[in-house]
Short mmCIF file of C-alpha atoms in Angstrom, two decimals:
data_model
loop_
_atom_site.label_atom_id
_atom_site.label_comp_id
_atom_site.label_asym_id
_atom_site.label_seq_id
_atom_site.Cartn_x
_atom_site.Cartn_y
_atom_site.Cartn_z
CA UNK A 30 43.31 -82.21 -55.68
CA UNK A 31 42.24 -79.08 -57.37
CA UNK A 32 44.16 -77.17 -54.72
CA UNK A 33 47.34 -78.59 -55.59
CA UNK A 34 47.59 -75.81 -58.14
CA UNK A 35 48.41 -73.48 -55.25
CA UNK A 36 50.28 -75.59 -52.70
CA UNK A 37 52.49 -77.78 -54.88
CA UNK A 38 55.72 -77.01 -56.83
CA UNK A 39 58.66 -74.49 -56.84
CA UNK A 40 56.47 -71.87 -58.69
CA UNK A 41 53.75 -71.83 -55.77
CA UNK A 42 56.37 -70.43 -52.73
CA UNK A 43 54.54 -67.19 -52.63
CA UNK A 44 51.06 -68.85 -52.27
CA UNK A 45 52.17 -70.91 -49.54
CA UNK A 46 53.58 -68.06 -47.77
CA UNK A 47 50.32 -66.24 -47.99
CA UNK A 48 48.32 -69.54 -47.08
CA UNK A 49 51.16 -69.87 -44.00
CA UNK A 50 50.12 -66.19 -43.05
CA UNK A 51 46.30 -67.36 -42.12
CA UNK A 52 47.78 -69.91 -39.65
CA UNK A 53 47.42 -72.96 -41.68
CA UNK A 54 50.71 -75.51 -40.70
CA UNK A 55 52.95 -77.62 -43.41
CA UNK A 56 50.50 -80.70 -42.88
CA UNK A 57 47.35 -78.71 -43.61
CA UNK A 58 48.70 -78.09 -47.24
CA UNK A 59 48.19 -81.75 -47.97
CA UNK A 60 44.55 -81.58 -46.86
CA UNK A 61 41.20 -80.97 -48.78
CA UNK A 62 40.50 -77.23 -48.74
CA UNK A 63 36.89 -76.73 -48.24
CA UNK A 64 35.21 -73.40 -48.55
CA UNK A 65 32.29 -72.64 -46.56
CA UNK A 66 30.10 -70.02 -48.25
CA UNK A 67 28.20 -68.44 -45.69
CA UNK A 68 25.10 -65.73 -46.16
CA UNK A 69 25.53 -64.77 -42.57
CA UNK A 70 23.96 -61.21 -41.83
CA UNK A 71 22.43 -59.32 -39.19
CA UNK A 72 19.88 -57.88 -41.82
CA UNK A 73 17.78 -61.42 -42.07
CA UNK A 74 16.39 -63.51 -39.45
CA UNK A 75 16.68 -66.64 -41.38
CA UNK A 76 20.39 -66.05 -41.05
CA UNK A 77 21.49 -64.58 -37.55
CA UNK A 78 21.93 -67.50 -36.14
CA UNK A 79 24.51 -68.94 -38.64
CA UNK A 80 27.37 -68.24 -36.76
CA UNK A 81 27.08 -71.25 -34.66
CA UNK A 82 26.55 -73.48 -37.65
CA UNK A 83 29.80 -72.29 -39.75
CA UNK A 84 31.34 -73.46 -36.30
CA UNK A 85 29.41 -76.82 -36.61
CA UNK A 86 30.62 -77.19 -40.11
CA UNK A 87 34.24 -76.24 -39.64
CA UNK A 88 34.35 -78.68 -36.69
CA UNK A 89 32.85 -81.61 -39.18
CA UNK A 90 35.70 -80.40 -41.93
CA UNK A 91 38.47 -80.86 -39.52
CA UNK A 92 37.42 -84.15 -38.09
CA UNK A 93 36.93 -85.55 -41.51
CA UNK A 94 40.69 -84.61 -42.37
CA UNK A 95 40.20 -81.11 -44.46
CA UNK A 96 40.95 -77.61 -43.99
CA UNK A 97 38.14 -75.04 -43.77
CA UNK A 98 37.89 -71.45 -45.15
CA UNK A 99 34.82 -69.14 -44.53
CA UNK A 100 33.92 -66.65 -47.24
CA UNK A 101 30.76 -64.66 -47.48
CA UNK A 102 28.19 -64.08 -50.04
CA UNK A 103 25.26 -61.31 -49.75
CA UNK A 104 21.65 -62.05 -48.77
CA UNK A 105 18.60 -59.88 -49.24
CA UNK A 106 15.25 -60.49 -47.15
CA UNK A 107 12.60 -60.61 -49.60
CA UNK A 108 10.10 -59.73 -46.70
CA UNK A 109 11.97 -56.57 -45.89
CA UNK A 110 12.23 -55.65 -49.56
CA UNK A 111 8.81 -56.23 -50.60
CA UNK A 112 6.84 -53.39 -51.73
CA UNK A 113 9.40 -51.09 -53.08
CA UNK A 114 11.99 -50.29 -55.09
CA UNK A 115 14.65 -52.66 -52.96
CA UNK A 116 12.72 -55.81 -54.09
CA UNK A 117 14.19 -55.27 -57.86
CA UNK A 118 17.71 -56.45 -56.59
CA UNK A 119 16.00 -59.72 -54.65
CA UNK A 120 16.38 -62.06 -58.08
CA UNK A 121 19.36 -60.15 -59.39
CA UNK A 122 21.18 -61.29 -56.19
CA UNK A 123 20.70 -64.91 -57.12
CA UNK A 124 23.30 -64.63 -60.50
CA UNK A 125 25.41 -62.44 -58.41
CA UNK A 126 25.56 -65.05 -55.87
CA UNK A 127 26.61 -67.60 -58.15
CA UNK A 128 29.27 -65.63 -59.89
CA UNK A 129 30.40 -64.72 -56.32
CA UNK A 130 31.19 -68.19 -55.84
CA UNK A 131 32.52 -69.16 -58.98
CA UNK A 132 35.03 -66.18 -58.28
CA UNK A 133 36.26 -67.22 -55.01
CA UNK A 134 36.31 -71.06 -55.52
CA UNK A 135 38.07 -70.64 -58.48
CA UNK A 136 40.46 -68.12 -57.81
CA UNK A 137 41.60 -70.02 -54.87
CA UNK A 138 41.23 -73.53 -56.27
CA UNK A 139 39.19 -75.00 -53.58
CA UNK A 140 38.69 -78.68 -53.63
CA UNK A 141 35.06 -78.69 -52.21
CA UNK A 142 32.20 -76.55 -51.08
CA UNK A 143 29.64 -76.17 -48.39
CA UNK A 144 26.74 -73.72 -48.58
CA UNK A 145 25.40 -72.51 -45.74
CA UNK A 146 22.04 -70.44 -46.84
CA UNK A 147 18.49 -70.13 -45.89
CA UNK A 148 16.39 -67.60 -47.69
CA UNK A 149 15.11 -66.89 -50.98
CA UNK A 150 17.08 -66.42 -53.85
CA UNK A 151 20.45 -67.42 -51.99
CA UNK A 152 19.85 -71.04 -51.94
CA UNK A 153 19.48 -71.17 -55.87
CA UNK A 154 22.43 -69.22 -56.15
CA UNK A 155 24.66 -71.17 -54.45
CA UNK A 156 23.22 -74.08 -56.00
CA UNK A 157 23.83 -72.69 -59.41
CA UNK A 158 27.33 -71.69 -58.83
CA UNK A 159 28.11 -75.26 -57.57
CA UNK A 160 26.67 -76.50 -60.62
CA UNK A 161 28.72 -74.44 -62.93
CA UNK A 162 31.90 -75.50 -61.21
CA UNK A 163 31.07 -78.78 -60.55
CA UNK A 164 32.69 -79.29 -57.39
CA UNK A 165 31.97 -81.52 -54.73
CA UNK A 166 29.48 -79.57 -52.55
CA UNK A 167 26.71 -79.47 -50.07
CA UNK A 168 23.64 -77.48 -48.83
CA UNK A 169 23.11 -76.59 -45.40
CA UNK A 170 19.81 -74.55 -45.10
CA UNK A 171 19.79 -72.93 -41.70
CA UNK A 172 16.24 -74.20 -40.89
CA UNK A 173 12.44 -72.82 -40.61
CA UNK A 174 11.41 -70.33 -37.60
CA UNK A 175 9.07 -71.72 -35.18
CA UNK A 176 5.39 -70.55 -35.04
CA UNK A 177 4.84 -66.86 -33.20
CA UNK A 178 1.69 -67.06 -31.08
CA UNK A 179 -1.16 -64.76 -29.93
CA UNK A 180 -2.83 -66.04 -27.15
CA UNK A 181 -3.53 -69.50 -28.56
CA UNK A 182 -3.18 -68.68 -32.13
CA UNK A 183 -0.43 -69.71 -33.90
CA UNK A 184 1.24 -67.08 -36.26
CA UNK A 185 3.33 -66.78 -39.52
CA UNK A 186 4.78 -63.99 -41.25
CA UNK A 187 2.33 -63.63 -44.40
CA UNK A 188 -0.65 -64.67 -42.98
CA UNK A 189 -0.61 -62.28 -39.69
CA UNK A 190 1.46 -59.54 -40.73
CA UNK A 191 0.98 -58.77 -44.94
CA UNK A 192 -2.55 -59.76 -45.00
CA UNK A 193 -3.52 -58.02 -41.59
CA UNK A 194 -2.77 -55.02 -43.46
CA UNK A 195 -6.00 -55.57 -45.67
CA UNK A 196 -7.73 -56.80 -42.80
CA UNK A 197 -6.97 -53.68 -40.63
CA UNK A 198 -7.80 -51.42 -43.79
CA UNK A 199 -11.02 -53.18 -43.86
CA UNK A 200 -11.61 -52.37 -40.37
CA UNK A 201 -11.35 -56.33 -39.27
CA UNK A 202 -8.78 -55.80 -36.66
CA UNK A 203 -7.71 -52.83 -34.24
CA UNK A 204 -4.47 -51.22 -34.08
CA UNK A 205 -4.01 -52.81 -30.66
CA UNK A 206 -4.23 -56.32 -32.47
CA UNK A 207 -2.39 -55.20 -35.40
CA UNK A 208 0.58 -53.92 -33.24
CA UNK A 209 0.70 -57.47 -31.36
CA UNK A 210 0.76 -59.65 -34.57
CA UNK A 211 3.49 -57.20 -35.57
CA UNK A 212 5.47 -58.02 -32.61
CA UNK A 213 4.89 -61.75 -32.28
CA UNK A 214 4.44 -63.17 -35.66
CA UNK A 215 8.45 -63.97 -36.00
CA UNK A 216 9.60 -64.90 -32.68
CA UNK A 217 12.96 -65.52 -33.67
CA UNK A 218 15.96 -66.77 -36.10
CA UNK A 219 14.70 -68.99 -39.17
CA UNK A 220 13.40 -68.73 -42.36
CA UNK A 221 9.75 -67.86 -42.82
CA UNK A 222 7.69 -70.58 -41.32
CA UNK A 223 5.17 -71.50 -44.16
CA UNK A 224 6.11 -73.06 -47.35
CA UNK A 225 7.28 -69.68 -49.12
CA UNK A 226 9.80 -69.70 -51.43
CA UNK A 227 12.81 -69.98 -48.54
CA UNK A 228 11.80 -73.23 -47.63
CA UNK A 229 10.47 -74.61 -50.69
CA UNK A 230 14.03 -74.46 -52.21
CA UNK A 231 15.50 -75.88 -49.00
CA UNK A 232 12.84 -78.69 -49.66
CA UNK A 233 14.21 -79.02 -53.07
CA UNK A 234 17.58 -78.80 -52.40
CA UNK A 235 17.15 -82.27 -50.36
CA UNK A 236 14.97 -83.62 -52.80
CA UNK A 237 17.45 -83.13 -55.43
CA UNK A 238 20.06 -85.01 -53.57
CA UNK A 239 22.52 -81.68 -52.45
CA UNK A 240 21.41 -81.87 -48.69
CA UNK A 241 21.48 -84.25 -45.88
CA UNK A 242 18.24 -85.95 -45.16
CA UNK A 243 15.99 -83.86 -42.91
CA UNK A 244 18.14 -80.90 -43.28
CA UNK A 245 15.18 -78.47 -45.04
CA UNK A 246 12.82 -78.96 -42.01
CA UNK A 247 14.56 -79.22 -39.11
CA UNK A 248 14.30 -76.06 -37.23
CA UNK A 249 16.54 -73.24 -36.78
CA UNK A 250 16.20 -73.47 -33.13
CA UNK A 251 17.13 -77.22 -33.16
CA UNK A 252 20.22 -78.84 -32.12
CA UNK A 253 19.57 -81.37 -35.03
CA UNK A 254 20.32 -78.53 -37.27
CA UNK A 255 23.94 -78.11 -35.84
CA UNK A 256 24.07 -81.99 -36.26
CA UNK A 257 23.24 -81.89 -39.68
CA UNK A 258 25.66 -78.72 -40.03
CA UNK A 259 28.79 -80.86 -38.42
CA UNK A 260 27.73 -84.12 -40.38
CA UNK A 261 27.79 -82.24 -43.84
CA UNK A 262 31.50 -80.99 -43.03
CA UNK A 263 32.55 -84.41 -42.71
CA UNK A 264 30.66 -85.54 -45.77
CA UNK A 265 31.82 -83.04 -48.00
CA UNK A 266 35.49 -84.13 -47.32
CA UNK A 267 34.39 -87.90 -48.33
CA UNK A 268 32.55 -86.52 -51.46
CA UNK A 269 35.88 -84.56 -52.39
CA UNK A 270 38.20 -87.94 -51.68
CA UNK A 271 35.71 -90.05 -54.10
CA UNK A 272 35.16 -87.25 -56.60
CA UNK A 273 31.75 -86.92 -56.66
CA UNK A 274 30.83 -83.62 -57.88
CA UNK A 275 27.93 -81.76 -58.15
CA UNK A 276 26.78 -82.60 -61.26
CA UNK A 277 27.05 -86.50 -60.58
CA UNK A 278 24.08 -85.70 -58.13
CA UNK A 279 22.17 -82.98 -60.18
CA UNK A 280 21.39 -85.20 -62.95
CA UNK A 281 18.06 -84.99 -65.42
CA UNK A 282 16.37 -87.80 -62.91
CA UNK A 283 17.39 -85.83 -59.84
CA UNK A 284 15.73 -82.68 -61.11
CA UNK A 285 12.92 -84.77 -61.95
CA UNK A 286 12.57 -85.76 -58.21
CA UNK A 287 12.89 -82.49 -56.82
CA UNK A 288 10.15 -81.13 -59.15
CA UNK A 289 7.81 -84.40 -57.78
CA UNK A 290 8.35 -83.27 -54.41
CA UNK A 291 7.73 -79.79 -54.75
CA UNK A 292 4.97 -80.52 -56.91
CA UNK A 293 3.58 -82.61 -54.06
CA UNK A 294 4.37 -80.17 -51.47
CA UNK A 295 2.69 -77.42 -53.24
CA UNK A 296 5.66 -74.98 -53.05
CA UNK A 297 6.32 -71.46 -54.05
CA UNK A 298 5.75 -70.55 -58.00
CA UNK A 299 9.28 -69.44 -57.68
CA UNK A 300 10.71 -72.80 -57.91
CA UNK A 301 9.69 -72.41 -61.80
CA UNK A 302 12.42 -69.94 -61.88
CA UNK A 303 15.19 -71.52 -59.84
CA UNK A 304 15.12 -75.24 -60.90
CA UNK A 305 15.56 -74.52 -64.35
CA UNK A 306 18.18 -71.95 -63.63
CA UNK A 307 20.10 -74.29 -61.56
CA UNK A 308 19.67 -77.36 -64.16
CA UNK A 309 21.02 -74.93 -66.85
CA UNK A 310 24.34 -74.48 -64.84
CA UNK A 311 24.27 -78.25 -64.56
CA UNK A 312 23.97 -78.93 -68.28
CA UNK A 313 20.37 -80.49 -67.95
CA UNK A 314 17.65 -78.85 -69.67
CA UNK A 315 14.33 -78.36 -67.50
CA UNK A 316 11.61 -76.21 -68.81
CA UNK A 317 8.14 -75.06 -67.83
CA UNK A 318 6.54 -78.14 -69.54
CA UNK A 319 8.22 -80.68 -67.64
CA UNK A 320 7.38 -78.59 -64.32
CA UNK A 321 3.77 -78.80 -65.79
CA UNK A 322 3.79 -82.31 -66.58
CA UNK A 323 5.04 -83.79 -63.54
CA UNK A 324 2.55 -81.41 -61.23
CA UNK A 325 0.08 -82.93 -63.37
CA UNK A 326 0.66 -86.54 -62.58
CA UNK A 327 1.87 -85.79 -58.82
CA UNK A 328 -0.90 -85.40 -56.09
CA UNK A 329 -0.82 -82.46 -53.70
CA UNK A 330 -0.37 -84.44 -50.15
CA UNK A 331 0.24 -81.62 -47.82
CA UNK A 332 -1.80 -78.47 -46.63
CA UNK A 333 1.32 -76.15 -45.96
CA UNK A 334 0.63 -72.37 -45.61
CA UNK A 335 -0.16 -69.94 -47.43
CA UNK A 336 -2.57 -72.27 -49.08
CA UNK A 337 -2.99 -74.62 -46.07
CA UNK A 338 -3.20 -75.37 -42.49
CA UNK A 339 0.17 -76.63 -41.45
CA UNK A 340 3.70 -74.83 -41.27
CA UNK A 341 7.17 -76.37 -41.66
CA UNK A 342 7.49 -77.24 -37.98
CA UNK A 343 4.42 -79.71 -38.53
CA UNK A 344 6.10 -80.73 -41.67
CA UNK A 345 9.74 -81.55 -39.53
CA UNK A 346 7.90 -83.42 -36.76
CA UNK A 347 5.39 -85.14 -39.18
CA UNK A 348 8.70 -86.60 -40.49
CA UNK A 349 10.34 -84.04 -43.26
CA UNK A 350 11.34 -84.83 -46.76
CA UNK A 351 12.40 -88.12 -46.31
CA UNK A 352 8.68 -88.74 -45.38
CA UNK A 353 7.44 -87.09 -48.21
CA UNK A 354 9.73 -89.52 -50.51
CA UNK A 355 8.27 -92.28 -48.76
CA UNK A 356 4.99 -91.27 -49.88
CA UNK A 357 6.27 -90.75 -53.27
CA UNK A 358 8.59 -93.88 -53.21
CA UNK A 359 7.32 -95.65 -56.68
CA UNK A 360 7.36 -92.69 -58.98
CA UNK A 361 11.09 -91.39 -57.91
CA UNK A 362 14.28 -91.92 -59.42
CA UNK A 363 16.73 -93.94 -57.80
CA UNK A 364 19.59 -91.26 -57.71
CA UNK A 365 22.83 -90.68 -55.60
CA UNK A 366 22.76 -88.13 -53.01
CA UNK A 367 25.65 -86.12 -50.99
CA UNK A 368 24.52 -88.40 -48.12
CA UNK A 369 26.05 -91.63 -49.35
CA UNK A 370 22.58 -93.12 -49.55
CA UNK A 371 20.34 -93.38 -52.69
CA UNK A 372 17.02 -91.59 -53.01
CA UNK A 373 15.25 -95.25 -52.25
CA UNK A 374 17.33 -95.75 -49.17
CA UNK A 375 16.50 -92.51 -47.67
CA UNK A 376 12.74 -93.03 -48.44
CA UNK A 377 12.25 -96.58 -47.39
CA UNK A 378 14.05 -95.61 -44.16
CA UNK A 379 11.80 -93.05 -43.33
CA UNK A 380 8.78 -92.91 -41.04
CA UNK A 381 5.53 -90.72 -41.63
CA UNK A 382 4.36 -89.61 -38.00
CA UNK A 383 1.24 -87.68 -38.81
CA UNK A 384 -0.97 -89.25 -41.46
CA UNK A 385 -2.72 -85.79 -41.91
CA UNK A 386 0.23 -83.44 -42.32
CA UNK A 387 1.38 -85.88 -44.88
CA UNK A 388 -1.21 -87.82 -46.51
CA UNK A 389 -1.27 -90.79 -49.05
CA UNK A 390 -1.28 -90.22 -52.53
CA UNK A 391 -4.68 -92.06 -52.24
CA UNK A 392 -6.08 -89.69 -49.41
CA UNK A 393 -4.01 -86.62 -51.17
CA UNK A 394 -5.65 -82.92 -50.59
CA UNK A 395 -5.65 -82.35 -54.21
CA UNK A 396 -5.34 -84.74 -57.03
CA UNK A 397 -2.77 -82.65 -59.17
CA UNK A 398 0.32 -80.94 -57.69
CA UNK A 399 0.89 -77.17 -56.75
CA UNK A 400 1.55 -75.57 -59.63
CA UNK A 401 -0.11 -74.98 -63.21
CA UNK A 402 1.39 -73.35 -66.10
CA UNK A 403 -0.99 -71.57 -68.25
CA UNK A 404 -0.72 -70.87 -72.00
CA UNK A 405 -2.90 -68.99 -74.30
CA UNK A 406 -3.28 -65.52 -76.15
CA UNK A 407 -2.25 -63.46 -73.23
CA UNK A 408 0.91 -65.89 -72.28
CA UNK A 409 2.07 -67.74 -75.33
CA UNK A 410 5.27 -68.73 -73.62
CA UNK A 411 3.71 -69.53 -70.37
CA UNK A 412 2.65 -68.27 -66.75
CA UNK A 413 2.42 -69.72 -63.81
CA UNK A 414 0.15 -70.12 -61.11
CA UNK A 415 0.07 -72.12 -57.37
CA UNK A 416 -3.25 -73.92 -58.44
CA UNK A 417 -3.62 -75.63 -54.93
CA UNK A 418 -3.93 -72.14 -53.30
CA UNK A 419 -6.92 -71.23 -55.49
CA UNK A 420 -10.11 -72.07 -54.17
CA UNK A 421 -12.62 -74.16 -56.23
CA UNK A 422 -14.64 -71.43 -56.99
CA UNK A 423 -11.78 -69.58 -58.76
CA UNK A 424 -10.43 -72.24 -60.95
CA UNK A 425 -12.24 -70.87 -63.50
CA UNK A 426 -12.64 -67.22 -63.78
CA UNK A 427 -13.95 -64.51 -66.12
CA UNK A 428 -13.35 -60.60 -65.55
CA UNK A 429 -12.54 -57.32 -66.83
CA UNK A 430 -9.07 -55.91 -66.57
CA UNK A 431 -7.87 -52.89 -64.44
CA UNK A 432 -4.42 -52.07 -65.62
CA UNK A 433 -1.16 -50.62 -63.98
CA UNK A 434 2.36 -50.08 -64.66
CA UNK A 435 3.81 -50.64 -61.55
CA UNK A 436 3.04 -52.10 -58.41
CA UNK A 437 2.82 -49.02 -56.50
CA UNK A 438 0.06 -47.64 -58.54
CA UNK A 439 -1.78 -51.17 -58.19
CA UNK A 440 -1.10 -50.92 -54.41
CA UNK A 441 -2.42 -47.37 -53.96
CA UNK A 442 -5.48 -48.54 -55.71
CA UNK A 443 -5.97 -51.34 -53.64
CA UNK A 444 -5.58 -49.62 -50.35
CA UNK A 445 -8.06 -46.73 -51.89
CA UNK A 446 -10.75 -49.24 -52.24
CA UNK A 447 -10.49 -48.71 -56.09
CA UNK A 448 -10.61 -52.79 -56.94
CA UNK A 449 -14.09 -54.28 -56.94
CA UNK A 450 -15.55 -57.75 -57.37
CA UNK A 451 -15.16 -59.33 -60.82
CA UNK A 452 -12.03 -57.24 -61.66
CA UNK A 453 -8.65 -58.64 -62.80
CA UNK A 454 -6.00 -56.64 -61.56
CA UNK A 455 -3.14 -56.13 -64.33
CA UNK A 456 0.53 -55.28 -63.14
CA UNK A 457 2.89 -54.88 -66.06
CA UNK A 458 6.26 -54.03 -66.81
CA UNK A 459 7.81 -55.44 -63.91
CA UNK A 460 9.24 -58.83 -65.60
CA UNK A 461 12.94 -59.68 -65.41
CA UNK A 462 13.56 -57.04 -67.93
CA UNK A 463 10.76 -54.31 -67.26
CA UNK A 464 10.98 -54.11 -63.51
CA UNK A 465 14.14 -54.78 -63.78
CA UNK A 466 14.51 -57.48 -61.61
CA UNK A 467 11.12 -59.02 -61.48
CA UNK A 468 9.71 -57.67 -58.21
CA UNK A 469 7.66 -60.08 -55.68
CA UNK A 470 3.90 -58.71 -55.49
CA UNK A 471 3.18 -60.25 -51.89
CA UNK A 472 1.87 -56.64 -50.75
CA UNK A 473 -1.21 -56.51 -53.34
CA UNK A 474 -1.80 -60.01 -53.40
CA UNK A 475 -1.96 -60.18 -49.60
CA UNK A 476 -3.83 -57.00 -49.42
CA UNK A 477 -6.57 -58.33 -51.52
CA UNK A 478 -6.88 -61.61 -49.25
CA UNK A 479 -6.92 -59.51 -46.17
CA UNK A 480 -9.38 -57.25 -47.99
CA UNK A 481 -11.77 -60.25 -48.56
CA UNK A 482 -11.41 -59.91 -52.38
CA UNK A 483 -9.06 -63.10 -52.73
CA UNK A 484 -12.30 -64.95 -54.00
CA UNK A 485 -13.74 -62.35 -56.35
CA UNK A 486 -10.54 -60.63 -58.09
CA UNK A 487 -7.50 -62.02 -59.91
CA UNK A 488 -4.27 -60.83 -60.56
CA UNK A 489 -1.85 -61.14 -63.25
CA UNK A 490 1.78 -60.04 -63.73
CA UNK A 491 4.89 -60.16 -65.61
CA UNK A 492 6.53 -60.32 -62.02
CA UNK A 493 6.52 -62.75 -59.67
CA UNK A 494 4.77 -63.85 -56.71
CA UNK A 495 6.23 -64.92 -53.12
CA UNK A 496 5.80 -68.24 -52.03
CA UNK A 497 3.44 -66.56 -49.25
CA UNK A 498 0.77 -65.34 -51.92
CA UNK A 499 -2.60 -67.43 -52.37
CA UNK A 500 -5.51 -66.81 -54.66
CA UNK A 501 -5.89 -66.75 -58.24
CA UNK A 502 -2.55 -64.57 -58.79
CA UNK A 503 -0.72 -65.66 -62.17
CA UNK A 504 3.04 -64.52 -62.59
CA UNK A 505 5.75 -64.86 -65.04
CA UNK A 506 3.70 -64.08 -67.61
CA UNK A 507 5.82 -64.25 -70.82
CA UNK A 508 6.73 -62.58 -73.06
CA UNK A 509 6.72 -59.80 -70.35
CA UNK A 510 5.39 -56.50 -71.50
CA UNK A 511 8.68 -54.52 -71.50
CA UNK A 512 9.53 -56.79 -74.94
CA UNK A 513 6.30 -56.07 -76.35
CA UNK A 514 4.07 -59.30 -74.99
CA UNK A 515 0.46 -59.26 -74.96
CA UNK A 516 0.47 -58.09 -71.75
CA UNK A 517 1.47 -54.67 -73.07
CA UNK A 518 -1.55 -54.36 -74.79
CA UNK A 519 -4.17 -54.95 -72.46
CA UNK A 520 -6.88 -51.83 -71.77
CA UNK A 521 -9.04 -51.15 -68.92
CA UNK A 522 -12.50 -52.82 -69.30
CA UNK A 523 -10.83 -55.70 -71.65
CA UNK A 524 -12.35 -58.93 -70.81
CA UNK A 525 -9.40 -61.85 -69.59
CA UNK A 526 -10.73 -65.68 -69.12
CA UNK A 527 -8.55 -67.66 -67.04
CA UNK A 528 -9.17 -71.09 -66.97
CA UNK A 529 -6.63 -73.37 -64.54
CA UNK A 530 -7.99 -76.88 -65.09
CA UNK A 531 -7.49 -76.39 -68.76
CA UNK A 532 -4.30 -74.69 -68.45
CA UNK A 533 -5.28 -71.57 -70.38
CA UNK A 534 -4.97 -67.58 -69.93
CA UNK A 535 -6.58 -65.48 -72.92
CA UNK A 536 -7.22 -61.88 -73.87
CA UNK A 537 -10.72 -61.72 -75.27
CA UNK A 538 -10.01 -59.11 -77.80
CA UNK A 539 -10.26 -59.02 -81.78
CA UNK A 540 -7.09 -59.80 -83.21
CA UNK A 541 -7.60 -56.61 -85.61
CA UNK A 542 -7.78 -54.49 -82.41
CA UNK A 543 -4.62 -55.99 -81.00
CA UNK A 544 -2.91 -55.26 -84.34
CA UNK A 545 -3.89 -51.57 -84.10
CA UNK A 546 -2.78 -51.43 -80.50
CA UNK A 547 0.60 -53.21 -81.35
CA UNK A 548 1.28 -50.62 -84.14
CA UNK A 549 0.91 -47.72 -81.66
CA UNK A 550 2.92 -49.54 -78.71
CA UNK A 551 6.20 -47.61 -77.88
CA UNK A 552 8.32 -49.49 -74.97
CA UNK A 553 8.34 -47.48 -72.03
CA UNK A 554 11.85 -45.64 -70.89
CA UNK A 555 14.02 -48.05 -68.64
CA UNK A 556 13.05 -47.52 -64.61
CA UNK A 557 16.60 -47.95 -64.23
CA UNK A 558 19.74 -46.35 -66.05
CA UNK A 559 22.55 -47.25 -64.44
CA UNK A 560 24.24 -49.65 -62.34
CA UNK A 561 23.76 -53.64 -61.43
CA UNK A 562 19.84 -53.27 -62.37
CA UNK A 563 20.76 -51.81 -65.95
CA UNK A 564 23.26 -54.29 -66.79
CA UNK A 565 21.22 -57.05 -65.53
CA UNK A 566 18.16 -55.71 -67.37
CA UNK A 567 20.64 -55.78 -70.59
CA UNK A 568 21.45 -59.63 -70.24
CA UNK A 569 18.63 -61.46 -68.49
CA UNK A 570 16.24 -63.78 -70.16
CA UNK A 571 12.53 -64.30 -70.05
CA UNK A 572 11.05 -65.69 -66.92
CA UNK A 573 9.80 -68.92 -68.86
CA UNK A 574 13.69 -69.32 -69.71
CA UNK A 575 14.54 -68.97 -65.23
CA UNK A 576 15.48 -65.40 -66.04
CA UNK A 577 19.24 -66.49 -66.33
CA UNK A 578 22.02 -64.07 -67.42
CA UNK A 579 23.39 -64.54 -71.08
CA UNK A 580 26.42 -62.67 -72.71
CA UNK A 581 24.46 -63.22 -76.30
#
């Protein structure tokens, strides 16, 4: 075992003495050492309930014959960080989490790892760390929040808080109603209720084979979540004994499965950053073209918020990810999973309990999957849009540019009623380097929807969107403006042509005009000059490469 390096041999007397000081016995030193990477924090509703799950995992590890060691990783709540400079740290924290896992697991020679996670960048960060180290590991996502209630109306975070800001600005709701929504939209612990990034990545983790069946959708408040946590602790010890490491599960075929399930669900565009980044750490090449090609042949079989009707609790009661896999079974690769069951075995044993929540491929909500990748003169290296959250009316759109060099100036213009029908709001210098950190733009996109402009105004950015974004909102525009991409050359009044079915996005400006603009363009002064974000900006790659860090 890896832990033999610190538990065996004459020269390890000091290490053993320190381990005994933690309360271990001599017998314990012969058992597998299992780390529990926990992102518990009082700051995030998706994580406040993790203490009992930590205990359940510990019990499972000990029942399986291992020894458990809890260590912490940081967590950022994107909803709280949204709309201000704090959001710059969210994506950067993904790679920091992978680094922390590498540091702790490598320094202490742990044999296996259970990753207790839930929210947006934390789950992919943990998977990146496990893939990099290639040790046995299991992901336990802590579960989605139940819906809120306002009278008989079901509430969710994005629809009933972020979009409510725009509705209040438009005068559709009163201060009293807004106050009730604010208080009741999030009734307790768990990741936000729709298919936003946190729940998207939970579903991806399960479809990838790195979580036990039903883990992704089982509710934060359910006893089933604790049973899954316990079983995960037991199972990781078995993986250690059998030598089943992360890369034996996270194969090319497994990533194809994860992308297919993601596209069938209509998940967050952020998966197009995170799946390639995880795959890179696993030594597998996954790019935007693969995501787009799988989406083009995968029907969208659920209708989950933000673009649809249902919430994760509805997906859970309909059968969860195993039921989705059952619908897709003939197109999935039969890969190994951490459960010991193959993908086909899980799918065949599943039941679909609600035919509308999880439809058949023949009765799909859309013929294609959730995400489309657009190329063209404005996005030579690609841009992404959640096409299943775009109305048919806006799938093709031609508008005039209204350009902003930051999210804050764009938001001020939106709230100041300066955005009109027929405009394409351009928010630039918010990419991985320009942001730095590639902030999410949920506040402006939700405000546009709330103000009734979701079917007459488009928004494009080199930044990102929350999984809660809906409408013709196109992100990850690559190359980004900070490195001189075409987005840097757009001016107010330019015509922009968006063709989602044709996978195109073009700037309708003569080439000779763009050449003159390019000659005059000077990159702006970096927004952050010191600390983590300054280092991040120097090392991060383009969004189309997963915004991963490089030492080149």
